[in-house]
mmCIF file of C-alpha atoms and ligand atoms in Angstrom:
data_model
loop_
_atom_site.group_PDB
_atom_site.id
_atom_site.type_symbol
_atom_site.label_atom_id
_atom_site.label_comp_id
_atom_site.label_asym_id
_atom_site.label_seq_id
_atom_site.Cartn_x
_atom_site.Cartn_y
_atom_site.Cartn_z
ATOM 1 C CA UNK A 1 65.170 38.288 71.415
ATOM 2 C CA UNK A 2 62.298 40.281 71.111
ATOM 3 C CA UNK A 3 59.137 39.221 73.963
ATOM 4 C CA UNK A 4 56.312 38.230 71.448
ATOM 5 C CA UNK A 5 52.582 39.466 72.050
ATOM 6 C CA UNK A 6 49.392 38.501 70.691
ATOM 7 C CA UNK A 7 48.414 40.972 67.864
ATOM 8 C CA UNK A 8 49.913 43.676 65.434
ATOM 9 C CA UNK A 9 47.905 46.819 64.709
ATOM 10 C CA UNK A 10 48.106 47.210 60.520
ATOM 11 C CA UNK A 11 46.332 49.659 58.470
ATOM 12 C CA UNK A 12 43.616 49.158 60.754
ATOM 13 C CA UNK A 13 43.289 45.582 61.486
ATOM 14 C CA UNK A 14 44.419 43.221 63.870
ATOM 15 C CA UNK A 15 47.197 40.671 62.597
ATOM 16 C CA UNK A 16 48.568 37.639 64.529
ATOM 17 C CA UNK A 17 51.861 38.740 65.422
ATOM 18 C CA UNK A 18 53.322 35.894 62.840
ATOM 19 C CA UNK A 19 51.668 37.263 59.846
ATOM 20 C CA UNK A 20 52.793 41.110 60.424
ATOM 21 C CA UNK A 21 54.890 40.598 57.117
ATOM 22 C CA UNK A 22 55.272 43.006 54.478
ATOM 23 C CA UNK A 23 56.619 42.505 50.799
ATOM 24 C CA UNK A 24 60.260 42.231 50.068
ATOM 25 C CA UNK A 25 60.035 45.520 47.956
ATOM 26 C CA UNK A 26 58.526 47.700 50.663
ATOM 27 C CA UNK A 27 59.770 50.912 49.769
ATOM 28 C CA UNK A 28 60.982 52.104 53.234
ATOM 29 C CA UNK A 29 63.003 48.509 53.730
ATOM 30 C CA UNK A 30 65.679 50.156 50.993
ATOM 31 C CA UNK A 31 65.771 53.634 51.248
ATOM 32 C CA UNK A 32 64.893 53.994 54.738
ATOM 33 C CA UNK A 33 62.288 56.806 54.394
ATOM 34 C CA UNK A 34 59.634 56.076 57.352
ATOM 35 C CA UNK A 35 59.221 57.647 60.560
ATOM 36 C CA UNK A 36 58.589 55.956 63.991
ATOM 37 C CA UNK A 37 57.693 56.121 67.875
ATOM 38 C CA UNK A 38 58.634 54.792 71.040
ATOM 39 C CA UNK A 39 56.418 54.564 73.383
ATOM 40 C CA UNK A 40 55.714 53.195 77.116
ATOM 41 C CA UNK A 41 52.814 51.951 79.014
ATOM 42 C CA UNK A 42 53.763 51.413 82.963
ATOM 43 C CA UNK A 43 51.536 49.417 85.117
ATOM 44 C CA UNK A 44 51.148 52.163 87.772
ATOM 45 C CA UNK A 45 49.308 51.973 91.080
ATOM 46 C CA UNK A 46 46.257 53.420 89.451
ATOM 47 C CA UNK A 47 46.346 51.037 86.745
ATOM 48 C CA UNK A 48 47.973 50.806 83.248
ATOM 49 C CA UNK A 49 48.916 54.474 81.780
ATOM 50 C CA UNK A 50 50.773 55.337 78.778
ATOM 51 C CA UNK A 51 52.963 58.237 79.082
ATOM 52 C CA UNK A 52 52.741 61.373 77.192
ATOM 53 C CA UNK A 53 51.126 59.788 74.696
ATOM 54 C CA UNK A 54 49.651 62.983 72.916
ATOM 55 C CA UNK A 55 53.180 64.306 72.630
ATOM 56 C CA UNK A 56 54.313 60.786 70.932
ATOM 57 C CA UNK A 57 51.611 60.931 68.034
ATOM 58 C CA UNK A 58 51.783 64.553 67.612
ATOM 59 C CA UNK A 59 55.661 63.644 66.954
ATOM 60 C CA UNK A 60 54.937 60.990 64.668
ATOM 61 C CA UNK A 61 52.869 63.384 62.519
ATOM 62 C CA UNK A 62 55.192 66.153 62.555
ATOM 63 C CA UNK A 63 58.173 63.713 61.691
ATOM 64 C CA UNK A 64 55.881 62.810 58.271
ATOM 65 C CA UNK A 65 55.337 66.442 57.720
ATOM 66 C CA UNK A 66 59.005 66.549 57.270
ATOM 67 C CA UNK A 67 59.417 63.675 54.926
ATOM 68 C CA UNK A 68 56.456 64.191 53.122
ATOM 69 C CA UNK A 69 54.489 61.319 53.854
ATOM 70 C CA UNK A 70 50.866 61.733 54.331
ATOM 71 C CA UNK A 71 48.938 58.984 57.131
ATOM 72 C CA UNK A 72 46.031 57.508 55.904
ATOM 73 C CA UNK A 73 44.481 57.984 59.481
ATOM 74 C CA UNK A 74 44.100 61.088 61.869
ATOM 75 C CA UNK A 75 45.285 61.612 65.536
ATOM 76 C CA UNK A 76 42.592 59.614 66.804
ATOM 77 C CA UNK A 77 42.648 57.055 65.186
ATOM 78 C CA UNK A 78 46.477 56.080 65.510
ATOM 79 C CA UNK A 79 45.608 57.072 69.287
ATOM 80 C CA UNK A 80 42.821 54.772 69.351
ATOM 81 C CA UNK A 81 44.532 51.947 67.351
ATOM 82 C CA UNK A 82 47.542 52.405 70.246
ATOM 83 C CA UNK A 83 45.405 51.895 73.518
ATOM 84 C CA UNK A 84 43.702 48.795 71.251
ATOM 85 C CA UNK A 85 46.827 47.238 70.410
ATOM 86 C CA UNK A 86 47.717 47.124 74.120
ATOM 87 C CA UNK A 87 43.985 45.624 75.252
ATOM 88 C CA UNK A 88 43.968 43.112 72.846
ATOM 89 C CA UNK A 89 47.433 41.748 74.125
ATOM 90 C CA UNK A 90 46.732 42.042 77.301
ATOM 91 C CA UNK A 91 49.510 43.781 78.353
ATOM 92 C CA UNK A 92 49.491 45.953 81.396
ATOM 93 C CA UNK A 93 53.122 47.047 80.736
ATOM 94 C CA UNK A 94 54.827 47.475 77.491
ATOM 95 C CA UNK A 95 57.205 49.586 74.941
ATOM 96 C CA UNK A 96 54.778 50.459 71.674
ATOM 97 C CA UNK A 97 56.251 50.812 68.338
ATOM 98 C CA UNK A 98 54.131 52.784 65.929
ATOM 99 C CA UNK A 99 55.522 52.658 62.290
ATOM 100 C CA UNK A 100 54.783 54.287 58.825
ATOM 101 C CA UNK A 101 56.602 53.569 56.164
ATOM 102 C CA UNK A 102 56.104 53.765 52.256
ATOM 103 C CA UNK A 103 54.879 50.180 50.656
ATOM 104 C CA UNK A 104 55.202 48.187 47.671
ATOM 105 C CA UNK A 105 55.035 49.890 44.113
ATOM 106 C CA UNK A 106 57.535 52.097 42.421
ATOM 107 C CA UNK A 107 61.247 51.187 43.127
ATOM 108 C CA UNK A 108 63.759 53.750 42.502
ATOM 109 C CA UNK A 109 64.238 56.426 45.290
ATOM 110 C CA UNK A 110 61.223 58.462 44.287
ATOM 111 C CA UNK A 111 58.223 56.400 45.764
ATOM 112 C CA UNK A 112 55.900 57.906 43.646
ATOM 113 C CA UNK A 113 52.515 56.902 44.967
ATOM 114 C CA UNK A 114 53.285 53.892 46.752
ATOM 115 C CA UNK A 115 50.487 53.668 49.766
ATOM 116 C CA UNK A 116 51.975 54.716 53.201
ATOM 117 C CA UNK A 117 51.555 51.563 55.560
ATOM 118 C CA UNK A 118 51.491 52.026 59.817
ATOM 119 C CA UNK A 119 52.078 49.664 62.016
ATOM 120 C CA UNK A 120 51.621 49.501 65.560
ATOM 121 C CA UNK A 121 53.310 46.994 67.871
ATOM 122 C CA UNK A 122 53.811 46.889 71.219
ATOM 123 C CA UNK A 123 56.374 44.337 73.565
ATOM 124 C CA UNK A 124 57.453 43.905 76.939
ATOM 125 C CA UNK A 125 60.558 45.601 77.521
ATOM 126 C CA UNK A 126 62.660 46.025 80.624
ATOM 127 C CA UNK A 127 65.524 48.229 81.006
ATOM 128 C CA UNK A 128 67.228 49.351 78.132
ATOM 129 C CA UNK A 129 70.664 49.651 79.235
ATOM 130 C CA UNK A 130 70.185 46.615 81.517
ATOM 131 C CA UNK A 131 68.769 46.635 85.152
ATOM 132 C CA UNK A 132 72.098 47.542 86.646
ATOM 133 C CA UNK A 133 73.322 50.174 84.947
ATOM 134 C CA UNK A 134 69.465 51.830 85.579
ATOM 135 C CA UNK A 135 70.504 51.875 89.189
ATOM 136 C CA UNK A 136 74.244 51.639 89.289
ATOM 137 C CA UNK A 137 75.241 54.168 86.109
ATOM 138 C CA UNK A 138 76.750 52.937 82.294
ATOM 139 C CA UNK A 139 79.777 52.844 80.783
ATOM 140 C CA UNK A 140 79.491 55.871 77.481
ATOM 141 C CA UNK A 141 82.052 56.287 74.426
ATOM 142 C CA UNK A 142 82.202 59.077 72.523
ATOM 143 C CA UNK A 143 82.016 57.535 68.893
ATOM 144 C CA UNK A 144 84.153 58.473 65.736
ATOM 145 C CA UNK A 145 81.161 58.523 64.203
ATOM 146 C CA UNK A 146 79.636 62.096 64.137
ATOM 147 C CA UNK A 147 75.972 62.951 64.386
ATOM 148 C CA UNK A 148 73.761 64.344 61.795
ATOM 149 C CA UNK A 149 74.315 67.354 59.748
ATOM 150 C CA UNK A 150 71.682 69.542 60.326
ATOM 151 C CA UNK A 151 71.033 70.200 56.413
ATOM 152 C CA UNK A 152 71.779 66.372 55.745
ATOM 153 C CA UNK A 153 69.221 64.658 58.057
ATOM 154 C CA UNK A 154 66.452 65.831 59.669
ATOM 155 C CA UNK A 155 66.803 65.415 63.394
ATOM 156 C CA UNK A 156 63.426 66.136 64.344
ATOM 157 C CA UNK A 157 61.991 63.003 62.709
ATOM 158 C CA UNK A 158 62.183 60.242 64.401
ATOM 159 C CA UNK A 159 63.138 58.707 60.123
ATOM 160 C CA UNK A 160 64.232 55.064 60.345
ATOM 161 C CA UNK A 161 66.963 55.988 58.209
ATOM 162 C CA UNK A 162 68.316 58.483 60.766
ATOM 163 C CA UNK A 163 69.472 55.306 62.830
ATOM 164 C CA UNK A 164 71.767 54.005 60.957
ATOM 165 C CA UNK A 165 74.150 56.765 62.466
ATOM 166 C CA UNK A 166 73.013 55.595 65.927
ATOM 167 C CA UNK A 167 73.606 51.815 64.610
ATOM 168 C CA UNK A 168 77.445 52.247 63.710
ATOM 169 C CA UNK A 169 78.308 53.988 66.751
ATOM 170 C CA UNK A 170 76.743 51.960 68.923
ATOM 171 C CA UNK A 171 78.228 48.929 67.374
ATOM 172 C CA UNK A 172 81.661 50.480 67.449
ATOM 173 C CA UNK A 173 81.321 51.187 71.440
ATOM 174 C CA UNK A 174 79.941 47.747 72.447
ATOM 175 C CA UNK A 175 83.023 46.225 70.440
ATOM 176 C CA UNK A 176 85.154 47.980 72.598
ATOM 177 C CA UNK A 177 83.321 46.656 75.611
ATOM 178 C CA UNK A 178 81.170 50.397 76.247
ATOM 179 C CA UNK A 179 77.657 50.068 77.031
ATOM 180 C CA UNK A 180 76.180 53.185 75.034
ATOM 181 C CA UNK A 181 77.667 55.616 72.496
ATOM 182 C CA UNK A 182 77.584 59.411 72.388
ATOM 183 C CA UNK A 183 77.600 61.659 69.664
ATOM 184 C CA UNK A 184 79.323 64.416 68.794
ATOM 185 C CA UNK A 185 77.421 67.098 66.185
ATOM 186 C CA UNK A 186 79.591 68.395 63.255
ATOM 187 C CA UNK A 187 81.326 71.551 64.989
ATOM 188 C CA UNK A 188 82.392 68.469 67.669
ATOM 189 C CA UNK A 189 80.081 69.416 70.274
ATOM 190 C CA UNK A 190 78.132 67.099 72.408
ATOM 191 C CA UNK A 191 74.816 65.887 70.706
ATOM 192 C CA UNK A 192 73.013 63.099 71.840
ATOM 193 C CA UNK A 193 73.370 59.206 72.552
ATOM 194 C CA UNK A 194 72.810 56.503 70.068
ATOM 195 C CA UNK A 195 68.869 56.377 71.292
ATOM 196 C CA UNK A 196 69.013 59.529 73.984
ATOM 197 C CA UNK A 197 69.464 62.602 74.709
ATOM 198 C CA UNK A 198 72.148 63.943 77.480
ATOM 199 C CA UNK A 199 71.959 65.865 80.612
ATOM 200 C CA UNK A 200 75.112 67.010 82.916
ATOM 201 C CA UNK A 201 74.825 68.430 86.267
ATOM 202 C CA UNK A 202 77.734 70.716 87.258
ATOM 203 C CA UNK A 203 77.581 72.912 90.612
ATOM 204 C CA UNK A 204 73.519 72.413 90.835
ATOM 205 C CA UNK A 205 73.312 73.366 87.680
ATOM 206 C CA UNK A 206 71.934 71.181 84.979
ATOM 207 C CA UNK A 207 72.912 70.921 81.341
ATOM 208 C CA UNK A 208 71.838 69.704 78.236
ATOM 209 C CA UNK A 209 72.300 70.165 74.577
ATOM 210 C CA UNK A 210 70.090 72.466 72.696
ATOM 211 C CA UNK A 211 67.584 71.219 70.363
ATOM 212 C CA UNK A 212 69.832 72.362 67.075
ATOM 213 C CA UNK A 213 70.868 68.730 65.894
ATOM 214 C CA UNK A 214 69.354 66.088 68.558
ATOM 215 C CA UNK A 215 65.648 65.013 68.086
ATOM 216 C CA UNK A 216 63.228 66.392 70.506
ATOM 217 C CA UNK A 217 63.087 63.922 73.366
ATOM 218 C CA UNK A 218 60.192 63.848 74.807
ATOM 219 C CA UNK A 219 62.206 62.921 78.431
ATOM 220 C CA UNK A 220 64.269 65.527 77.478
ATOM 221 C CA UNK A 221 61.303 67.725 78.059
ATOM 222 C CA UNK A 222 59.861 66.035 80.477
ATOM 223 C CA UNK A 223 63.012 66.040 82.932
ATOM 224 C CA UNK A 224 63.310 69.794 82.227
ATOM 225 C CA UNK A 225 59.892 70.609 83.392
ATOM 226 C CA UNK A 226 60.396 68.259 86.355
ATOM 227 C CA UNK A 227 63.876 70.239 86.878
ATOM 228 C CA UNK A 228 61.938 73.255 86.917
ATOM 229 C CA UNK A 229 59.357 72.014 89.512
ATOM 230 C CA UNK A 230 61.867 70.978 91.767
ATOM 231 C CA UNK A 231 63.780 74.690 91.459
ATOM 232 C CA UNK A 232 66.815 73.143 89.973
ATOM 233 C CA UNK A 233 67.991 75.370 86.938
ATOM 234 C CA UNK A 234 68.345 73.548 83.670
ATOM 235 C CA UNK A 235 70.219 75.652 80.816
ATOM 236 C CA UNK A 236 70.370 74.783 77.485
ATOM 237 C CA UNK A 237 73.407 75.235 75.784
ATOM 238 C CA UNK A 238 76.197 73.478 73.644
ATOM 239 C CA UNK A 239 78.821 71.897 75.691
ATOM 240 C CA UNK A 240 82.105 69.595 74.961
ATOM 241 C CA UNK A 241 83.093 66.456 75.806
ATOM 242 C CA UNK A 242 85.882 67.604 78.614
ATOM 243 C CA UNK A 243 83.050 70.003 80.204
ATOM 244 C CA UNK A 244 81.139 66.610 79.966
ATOM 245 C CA UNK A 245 84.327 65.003 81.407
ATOM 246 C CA UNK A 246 84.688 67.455 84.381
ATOM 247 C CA UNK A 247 80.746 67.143 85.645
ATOM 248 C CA UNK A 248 79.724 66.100 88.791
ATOM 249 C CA UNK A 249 76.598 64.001 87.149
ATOM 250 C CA UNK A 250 75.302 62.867 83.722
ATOM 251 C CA UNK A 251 72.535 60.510 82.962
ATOM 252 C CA UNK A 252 70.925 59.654 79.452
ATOM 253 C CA UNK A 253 67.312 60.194 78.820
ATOM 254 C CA UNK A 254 64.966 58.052 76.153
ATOM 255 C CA UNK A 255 61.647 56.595 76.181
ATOM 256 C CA UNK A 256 63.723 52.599 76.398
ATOM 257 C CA UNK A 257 66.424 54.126 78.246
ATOM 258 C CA UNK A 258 64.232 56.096 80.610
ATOM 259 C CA UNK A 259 66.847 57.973 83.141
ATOM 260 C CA UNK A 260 69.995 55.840 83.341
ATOM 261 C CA UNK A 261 72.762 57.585 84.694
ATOM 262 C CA UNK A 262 76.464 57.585 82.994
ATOM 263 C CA UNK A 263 79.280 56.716 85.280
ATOM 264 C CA UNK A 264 81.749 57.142 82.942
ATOM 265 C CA UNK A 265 83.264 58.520 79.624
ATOM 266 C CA UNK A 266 85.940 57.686 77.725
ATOM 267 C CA UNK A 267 87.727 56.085 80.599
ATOM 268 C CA UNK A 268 86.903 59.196 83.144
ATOM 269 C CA UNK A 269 84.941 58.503 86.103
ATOM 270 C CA UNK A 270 82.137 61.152 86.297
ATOM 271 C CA UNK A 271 81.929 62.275 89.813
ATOM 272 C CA UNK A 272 82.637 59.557 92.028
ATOM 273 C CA UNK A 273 81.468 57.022 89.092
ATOM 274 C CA UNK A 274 78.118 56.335 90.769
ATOM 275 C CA UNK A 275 74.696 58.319 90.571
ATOM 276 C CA UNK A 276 74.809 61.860 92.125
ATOM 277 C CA UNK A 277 72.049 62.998 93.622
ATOM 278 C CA UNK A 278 70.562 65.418 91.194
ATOM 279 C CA UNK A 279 70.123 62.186 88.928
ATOM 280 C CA UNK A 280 69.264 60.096 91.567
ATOM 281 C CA UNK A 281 65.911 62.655 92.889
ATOM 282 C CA UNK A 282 65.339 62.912 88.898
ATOM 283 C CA UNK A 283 65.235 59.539 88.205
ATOM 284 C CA UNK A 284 62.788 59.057 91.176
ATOM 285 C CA UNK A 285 60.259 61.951 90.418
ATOM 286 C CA UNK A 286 60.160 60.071 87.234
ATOM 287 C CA UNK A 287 59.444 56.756 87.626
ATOM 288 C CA UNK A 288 56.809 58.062 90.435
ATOM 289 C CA UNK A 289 55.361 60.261 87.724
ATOM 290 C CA UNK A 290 55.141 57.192 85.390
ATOM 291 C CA UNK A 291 53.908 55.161 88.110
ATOM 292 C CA UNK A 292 51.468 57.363 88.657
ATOM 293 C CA UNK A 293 52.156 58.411 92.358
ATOM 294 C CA UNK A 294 52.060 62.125 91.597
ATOM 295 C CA UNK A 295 49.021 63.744 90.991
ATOM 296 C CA UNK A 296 50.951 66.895 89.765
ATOM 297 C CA UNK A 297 51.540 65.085 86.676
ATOM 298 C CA UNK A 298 48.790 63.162 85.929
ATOM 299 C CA UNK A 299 47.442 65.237 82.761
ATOM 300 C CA UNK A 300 51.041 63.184 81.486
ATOM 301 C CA UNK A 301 49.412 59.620 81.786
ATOM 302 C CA UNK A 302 46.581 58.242 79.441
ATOM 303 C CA UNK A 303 44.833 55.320 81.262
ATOM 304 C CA UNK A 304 44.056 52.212 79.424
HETATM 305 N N1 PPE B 401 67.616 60.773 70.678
HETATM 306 C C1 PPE B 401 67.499 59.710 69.850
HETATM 307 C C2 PPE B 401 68.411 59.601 68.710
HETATM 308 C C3 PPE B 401 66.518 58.746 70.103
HETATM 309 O O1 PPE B 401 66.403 57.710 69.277
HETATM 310 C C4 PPE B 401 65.680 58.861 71.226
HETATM 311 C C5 PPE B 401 64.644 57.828 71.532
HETATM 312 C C6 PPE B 401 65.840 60.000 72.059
HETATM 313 C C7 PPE B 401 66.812 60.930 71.745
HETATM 314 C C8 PPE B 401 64.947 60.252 73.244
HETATM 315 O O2 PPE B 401 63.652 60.617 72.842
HETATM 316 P P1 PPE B 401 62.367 60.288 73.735
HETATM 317 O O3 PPE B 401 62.145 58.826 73.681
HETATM 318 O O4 PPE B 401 61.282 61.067 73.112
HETATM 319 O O5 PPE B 401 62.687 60.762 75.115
HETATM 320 N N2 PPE B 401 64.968 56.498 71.107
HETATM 321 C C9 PPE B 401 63.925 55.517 70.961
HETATM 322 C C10 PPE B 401 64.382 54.269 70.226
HETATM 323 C C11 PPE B 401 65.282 53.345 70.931
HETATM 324 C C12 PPE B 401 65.500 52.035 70.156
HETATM 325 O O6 PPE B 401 66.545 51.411 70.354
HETATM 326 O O7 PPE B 401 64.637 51.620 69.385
HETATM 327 C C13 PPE B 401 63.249 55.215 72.289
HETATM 328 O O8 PPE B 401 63.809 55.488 73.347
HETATM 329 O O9 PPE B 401 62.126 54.713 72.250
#
C-alpha cells in the first residue's frame, strides 16, 4: 500500500490527500491519454534535493507536445507547485508524481475541449525492486509481450496508456516467480524493462539500447555522463538477449528503480550472479551524487 502524505497539489491548490478525487468520466481514466513523471527527492547531507528536476518537467512538457495536450501552467509554475507539494508534507525524502490528464466533458475518444487537469503527488518510497535486490541483484524475464511499435506508441512520452505494455509483462514475470520483466522491441531486440531502461557491461565496455523505441531515461543519461566521467566507454547500440545473456554485468536504471543490478535472465546467471564492479562503482557515484556528496554534480540537485 501506498505511504499516505498530507496534501495533493491540483490545478493549483492544495487538497487533503482524501479528497484528490476526480469524476468517474475523466477522460484520461478510459482512453488513457495523459502523460506523467517520476520523480525523487533524497534527504542528502546538505539537506533535501530533488534530482534533475529541470530535466523531469521539461519531459513532462515535451511528452504533452506529443499528445497534444496543452498545460494550463508554465515551467515554473509546475516547478514551483513540485518543491510546495513536498514543504507542505513535510517530507524530506520522497518519489513525486506529477500528472496531466484530460477531465470530464466529451466522451468518445476525441476529448474535444475537455480541460487538461495536473496533479502533483508525492510519497515515501523505498526501493523499488526491494532492498535486497538494490544490493544483491534481481531476478529479469524476458516477456512474450513485445515493446512498443515505434509508429504505434510514442515512447518518448511518459503517456499513461504506454504502461499497460509494461503492466502485462510485468504481471506475466512475477507469476512465474521473476522480479522484473524486459522487453524486447519489434525486430526482437533488447528494449527496456517494464519501468527502466538497461545497461550491460561486457569487457569494460558498457552497453545500452539506443533511444529508437525506449523512453528517454533520465538515469539512462545520467549513468552515461557519469560513465563518461569515470573514463568507462558507454556505446549505444541495439543488442540481443544472448549478447545480454553472455555479459559480465547488467543493472536496470529508473527514477523508482534507481541502479539495481540484474543477476539473472531467463534462468542464466549473469557473471557470477552478483553485482560486478562496473555496476557496483556506478551505483555508488550515484547514490553519492543524489546524496549530494559530490560537488561535481551539484548543478543536478534542486534544494528544497
Ligand atoms: N523506461 C520506462 C518504461 C519507464 O517507465 C521508466 C521510468 C524508465 C525507462 C526510466 O526513466 P527515468 O526514470 O527517467 O530514469 N519509470 C517510472 C515509473 C515507475 C512506476 O512503476 O511508476 C519511474 O521510475 O519513476
Amino acid at each position: 500500500m501506498i505511504q499516505e502524505a498530507k496534501k495533493i497539489w491540483m490545478d493549483g491548490k492544495m487538497v487533503g490527500w482524501k479528497d484528490a478525487n476526480v469524476h468517474v468520466l475523466t477522460h484520461t481514466l478510459h482512453y488513457g491519454v495523459g502523460v506523467f513523471e517520476g520523480i525523487r527527492c533524497y534527504r542528502g547531507v546538505k539537506g533535501s534535493a530533488i534530482f534533475r528536476l529541470k530535466e523531469h518537467v521539461d519531459r513532462l512538457f515535451t511528452g504533452t507536445h506529443i499528445c497534444q495536450i496543452e498545460i494550463p501552467f508554465s515551467r515554473e509554475e509546475i516547478t514551483r507547485a513540485i518543491i510546495d507539494t513536498i514543504k507542505v508534507n513535510g517530507l524530506e525524502e520522497c518519489y513525486i508524481r506529477p500528472l496531466v490528464y484530460l477531465g470530464y466533458g466529451a466522451m468518445g475518444i476525441f476529448p474535444r475541449d475537455n480541460p487538461v487537469k495536473v496533479s502533483i503527488a508525492t510519497w515515501p518510497w523505498g526501493a523499488y525492486l526491494g532492498e535486497e535486490g538494490l544490493k544483491n541483484g534481481i531476478r529479469v524475464k524476458v516477456s512474450s509481450y513485445t515493446r512498443h511499435h515505434v509508429n504505434i506508441s510514442m515512447t518518448k512520452a511518459k503517456v499513461c496508456g504506454n504502461y499497460v505494455n509494461s503492466q502485462l509483462a510485468k504481471r506475466e514475470v512475477i507469476a512465474s516467480g521473476f522480479d522484473e520483466a524486459l522487453l524486447l522491441d519489434t525486430e526482437g531486440y533488447i528494449s527496456e524493462g517494464s519501468g527502466e531502461n538497461i545497461f550491460t557491461v561486457r569487457n569494460g565496455i558498457i552497453k545500452t539500447t539506443p533511444l529508437t523505441s525506449i523512453l528517454e531515461g533520465i538515469t539512462r543519461d545520467s549513468v552515461i555522463r557519469i560513465a563518461g566521467d569515470e573514463g568507462i566507454k558507454v556505446v549505444e547500440e541495439r543488442f540481443t538477449r544472448d549478447e545480454l545473456y553472455i555479459s559480465d554485468e547488467a543493472f536496470f536504471t529508473g527514477t523508482a528503480a534507481e541502479i539495481t543490478p540484474i543477476k539473472e535472465v531467463d534462468h542464466r546467471m549473469i557473471g557470477p550472479g552478483k553485482p560486478g564492479p562496473v555496476t557496483k562503482r556506478l551505483q555508488s557515484i550515484f547514490f553519492d551524487i543524489v546524496n549530494g556528496k559530490i560537488d561535481r554534480y551539484s548543478h543536478w540537485l534542486t534544494y528544497l
